[in-house]
Coordinates of C-alpha atoms and ligand atoms in Angstrom, one line a residue:
X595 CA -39.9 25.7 -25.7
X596 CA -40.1 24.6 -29.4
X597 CA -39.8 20.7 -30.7
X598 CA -39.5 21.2 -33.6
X599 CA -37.0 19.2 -35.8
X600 CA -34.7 22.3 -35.3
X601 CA -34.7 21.9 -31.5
X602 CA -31.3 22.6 -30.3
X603 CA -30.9 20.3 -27.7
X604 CA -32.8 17.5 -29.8
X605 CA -30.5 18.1 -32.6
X606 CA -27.2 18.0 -31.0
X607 CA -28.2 15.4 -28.6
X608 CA -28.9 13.4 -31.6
X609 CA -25.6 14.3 -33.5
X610 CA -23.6 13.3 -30.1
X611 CA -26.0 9.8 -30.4
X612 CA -24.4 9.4 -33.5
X613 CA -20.9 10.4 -32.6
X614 CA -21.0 8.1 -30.2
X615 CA -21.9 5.3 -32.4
X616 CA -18.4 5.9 -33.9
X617 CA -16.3 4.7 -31.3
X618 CA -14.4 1.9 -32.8
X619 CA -16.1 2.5 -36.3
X620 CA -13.9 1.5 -39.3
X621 CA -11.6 5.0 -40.1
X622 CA -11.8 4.5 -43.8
X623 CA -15.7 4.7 -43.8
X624 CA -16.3 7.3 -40.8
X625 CA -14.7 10.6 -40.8
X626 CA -15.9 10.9 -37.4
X627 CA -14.0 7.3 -36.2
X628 CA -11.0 8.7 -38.5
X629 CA -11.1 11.4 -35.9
X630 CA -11.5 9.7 -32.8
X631 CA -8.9 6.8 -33.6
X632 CA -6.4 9.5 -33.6
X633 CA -8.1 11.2 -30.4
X634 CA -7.4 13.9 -28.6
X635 CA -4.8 15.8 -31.2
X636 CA -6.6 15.0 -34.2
X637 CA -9.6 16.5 -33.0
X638 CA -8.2 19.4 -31.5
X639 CA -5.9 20.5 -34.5
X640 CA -9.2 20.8 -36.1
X641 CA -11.0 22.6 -33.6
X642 CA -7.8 25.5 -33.8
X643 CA -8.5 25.6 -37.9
X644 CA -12.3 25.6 -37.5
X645 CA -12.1 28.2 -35.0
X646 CA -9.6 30.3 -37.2
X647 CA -11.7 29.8 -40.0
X648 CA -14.8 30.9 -37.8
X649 CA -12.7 34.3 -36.8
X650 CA -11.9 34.9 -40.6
X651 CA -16.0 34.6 -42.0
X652 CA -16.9 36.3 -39.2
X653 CA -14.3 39.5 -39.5
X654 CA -14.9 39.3 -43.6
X655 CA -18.8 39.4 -42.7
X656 CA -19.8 36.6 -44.8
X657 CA -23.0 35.5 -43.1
X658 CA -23.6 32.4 -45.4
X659 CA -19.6 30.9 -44.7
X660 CA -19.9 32.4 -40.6
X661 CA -23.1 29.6 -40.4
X662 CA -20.9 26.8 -42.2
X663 CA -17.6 27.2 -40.4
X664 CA -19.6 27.8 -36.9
X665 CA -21.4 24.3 -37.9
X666 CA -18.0 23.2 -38.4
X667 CA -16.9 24.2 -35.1
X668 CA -19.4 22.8 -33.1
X669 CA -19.3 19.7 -34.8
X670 CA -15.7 19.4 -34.3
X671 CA -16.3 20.8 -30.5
X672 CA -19.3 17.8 -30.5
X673 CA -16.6 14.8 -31.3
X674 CA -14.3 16.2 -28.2
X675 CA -16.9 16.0 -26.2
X676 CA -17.8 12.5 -27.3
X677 CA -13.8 11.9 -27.1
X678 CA -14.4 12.8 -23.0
X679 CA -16.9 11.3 -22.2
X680 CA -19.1 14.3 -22.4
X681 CA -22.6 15.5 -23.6
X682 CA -24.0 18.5 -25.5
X683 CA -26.5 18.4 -22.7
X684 CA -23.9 19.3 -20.0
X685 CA -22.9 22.4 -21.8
X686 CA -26.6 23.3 -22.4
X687 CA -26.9 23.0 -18.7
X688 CA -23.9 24.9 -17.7
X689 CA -25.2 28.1 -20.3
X690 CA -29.0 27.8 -18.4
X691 CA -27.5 28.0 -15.0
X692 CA -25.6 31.3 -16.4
X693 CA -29.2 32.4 -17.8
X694 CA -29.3 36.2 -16.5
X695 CA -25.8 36.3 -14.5
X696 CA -24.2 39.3 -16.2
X697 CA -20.3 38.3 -17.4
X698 CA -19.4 41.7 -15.3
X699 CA -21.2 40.5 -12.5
X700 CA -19.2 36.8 -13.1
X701 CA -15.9 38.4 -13.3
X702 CA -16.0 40.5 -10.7
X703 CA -17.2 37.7 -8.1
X704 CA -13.9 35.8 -8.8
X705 CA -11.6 34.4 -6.5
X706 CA -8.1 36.8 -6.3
X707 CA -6.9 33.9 -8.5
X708 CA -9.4 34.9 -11.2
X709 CA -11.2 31.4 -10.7
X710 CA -14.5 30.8 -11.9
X711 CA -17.2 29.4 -10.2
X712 CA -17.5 25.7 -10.8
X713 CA -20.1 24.4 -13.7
X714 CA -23.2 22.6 -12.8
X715 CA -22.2 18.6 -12.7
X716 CA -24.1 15.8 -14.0
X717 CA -26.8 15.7 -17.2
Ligands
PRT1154 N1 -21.8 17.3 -38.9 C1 -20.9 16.7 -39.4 C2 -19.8 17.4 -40.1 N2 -19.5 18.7 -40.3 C3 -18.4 18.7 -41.0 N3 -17.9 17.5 -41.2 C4 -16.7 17.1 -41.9 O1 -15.6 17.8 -41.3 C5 -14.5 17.7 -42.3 C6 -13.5 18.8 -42.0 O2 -13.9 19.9 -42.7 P1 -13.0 20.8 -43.6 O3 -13.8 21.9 -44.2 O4 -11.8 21.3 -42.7 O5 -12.5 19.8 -44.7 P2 -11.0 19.4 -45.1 O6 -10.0 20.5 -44.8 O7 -11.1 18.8 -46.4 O8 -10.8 18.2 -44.0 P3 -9.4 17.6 -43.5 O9 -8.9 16.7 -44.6 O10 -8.5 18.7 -43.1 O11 -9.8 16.7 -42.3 C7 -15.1 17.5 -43.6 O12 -14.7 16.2 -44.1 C8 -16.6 17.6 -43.4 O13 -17.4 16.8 -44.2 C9 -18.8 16.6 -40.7 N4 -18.7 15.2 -40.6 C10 -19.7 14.6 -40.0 N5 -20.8 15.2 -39.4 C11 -21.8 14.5 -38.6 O14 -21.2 13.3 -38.1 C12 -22.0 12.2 -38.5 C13 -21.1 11.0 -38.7 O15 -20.2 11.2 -39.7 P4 -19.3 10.0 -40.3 O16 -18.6 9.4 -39.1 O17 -18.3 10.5 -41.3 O18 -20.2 9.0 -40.8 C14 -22.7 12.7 -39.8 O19 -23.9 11.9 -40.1 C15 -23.0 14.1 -39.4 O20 -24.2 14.2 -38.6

């Protein structure tokens, strides 16, 4: 797999770094400690308008503002995971171990209470 600069993992892994550096940050110099002072609500109303936001570029077929508002969204998803406890590298994980198991194949192995299967643990 590529290492570039562009790497995906590499480049949220270091974004999360740098989340995580925010904890307990001064809110009037970090937007990202603004966010987590005021943690979880804060960063979930954003993640409702980022998503919304996502739905309307991506319905008006703006290519350019669908990048920028997706960026937007997984930032704001990045700083709730920081906010948990979590790392980018556990949702990477939990999209590899789905790697070539079809959603119809997924949904139709649920439980008769429509549970999923449970997501790899650990980083
Ligand atoms: N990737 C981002 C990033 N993406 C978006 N944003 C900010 O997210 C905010 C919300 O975007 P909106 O378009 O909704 O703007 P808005 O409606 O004016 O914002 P609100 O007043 O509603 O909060 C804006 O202030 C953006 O600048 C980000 N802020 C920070 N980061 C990363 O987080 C790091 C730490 O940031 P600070 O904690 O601010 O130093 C940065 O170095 C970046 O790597």
């Amino acid at each position: 797999m590529s290492q570039s600069p562009l790497d995906l993992g590499t480049v949220l892994a270091r974004v999360a770094d740098t989340l995580e550096s925010r904890r307990g940050a001064d809110p009037s110099t970090s937007y990202v400690a603004k966010l987590l002072a005021k943690a979880p609500d804060s960063i979930l109303k954003k993640i409702g308008e980022e998503a919304t936001e996502t739905v309307m570029a991506a319905k008006d077929g703006e290519t350019d503002k669908i990048v920028s508002e997706t960026a937007d969204l997984w930032f704001h998803c990045l700083v709730m995971l920081t906010h948990y406890g979590l790392r980018p590298e556990q949702v990477l994980e939990e999209l590899a171990r789905r790697e070539g198991l079809s959603g119809l194949t997924e949904k139709a192995a649920r439980g008769p209470d429509g549970a999923r299967a449970q997501p790899a643990q650990g980083v």
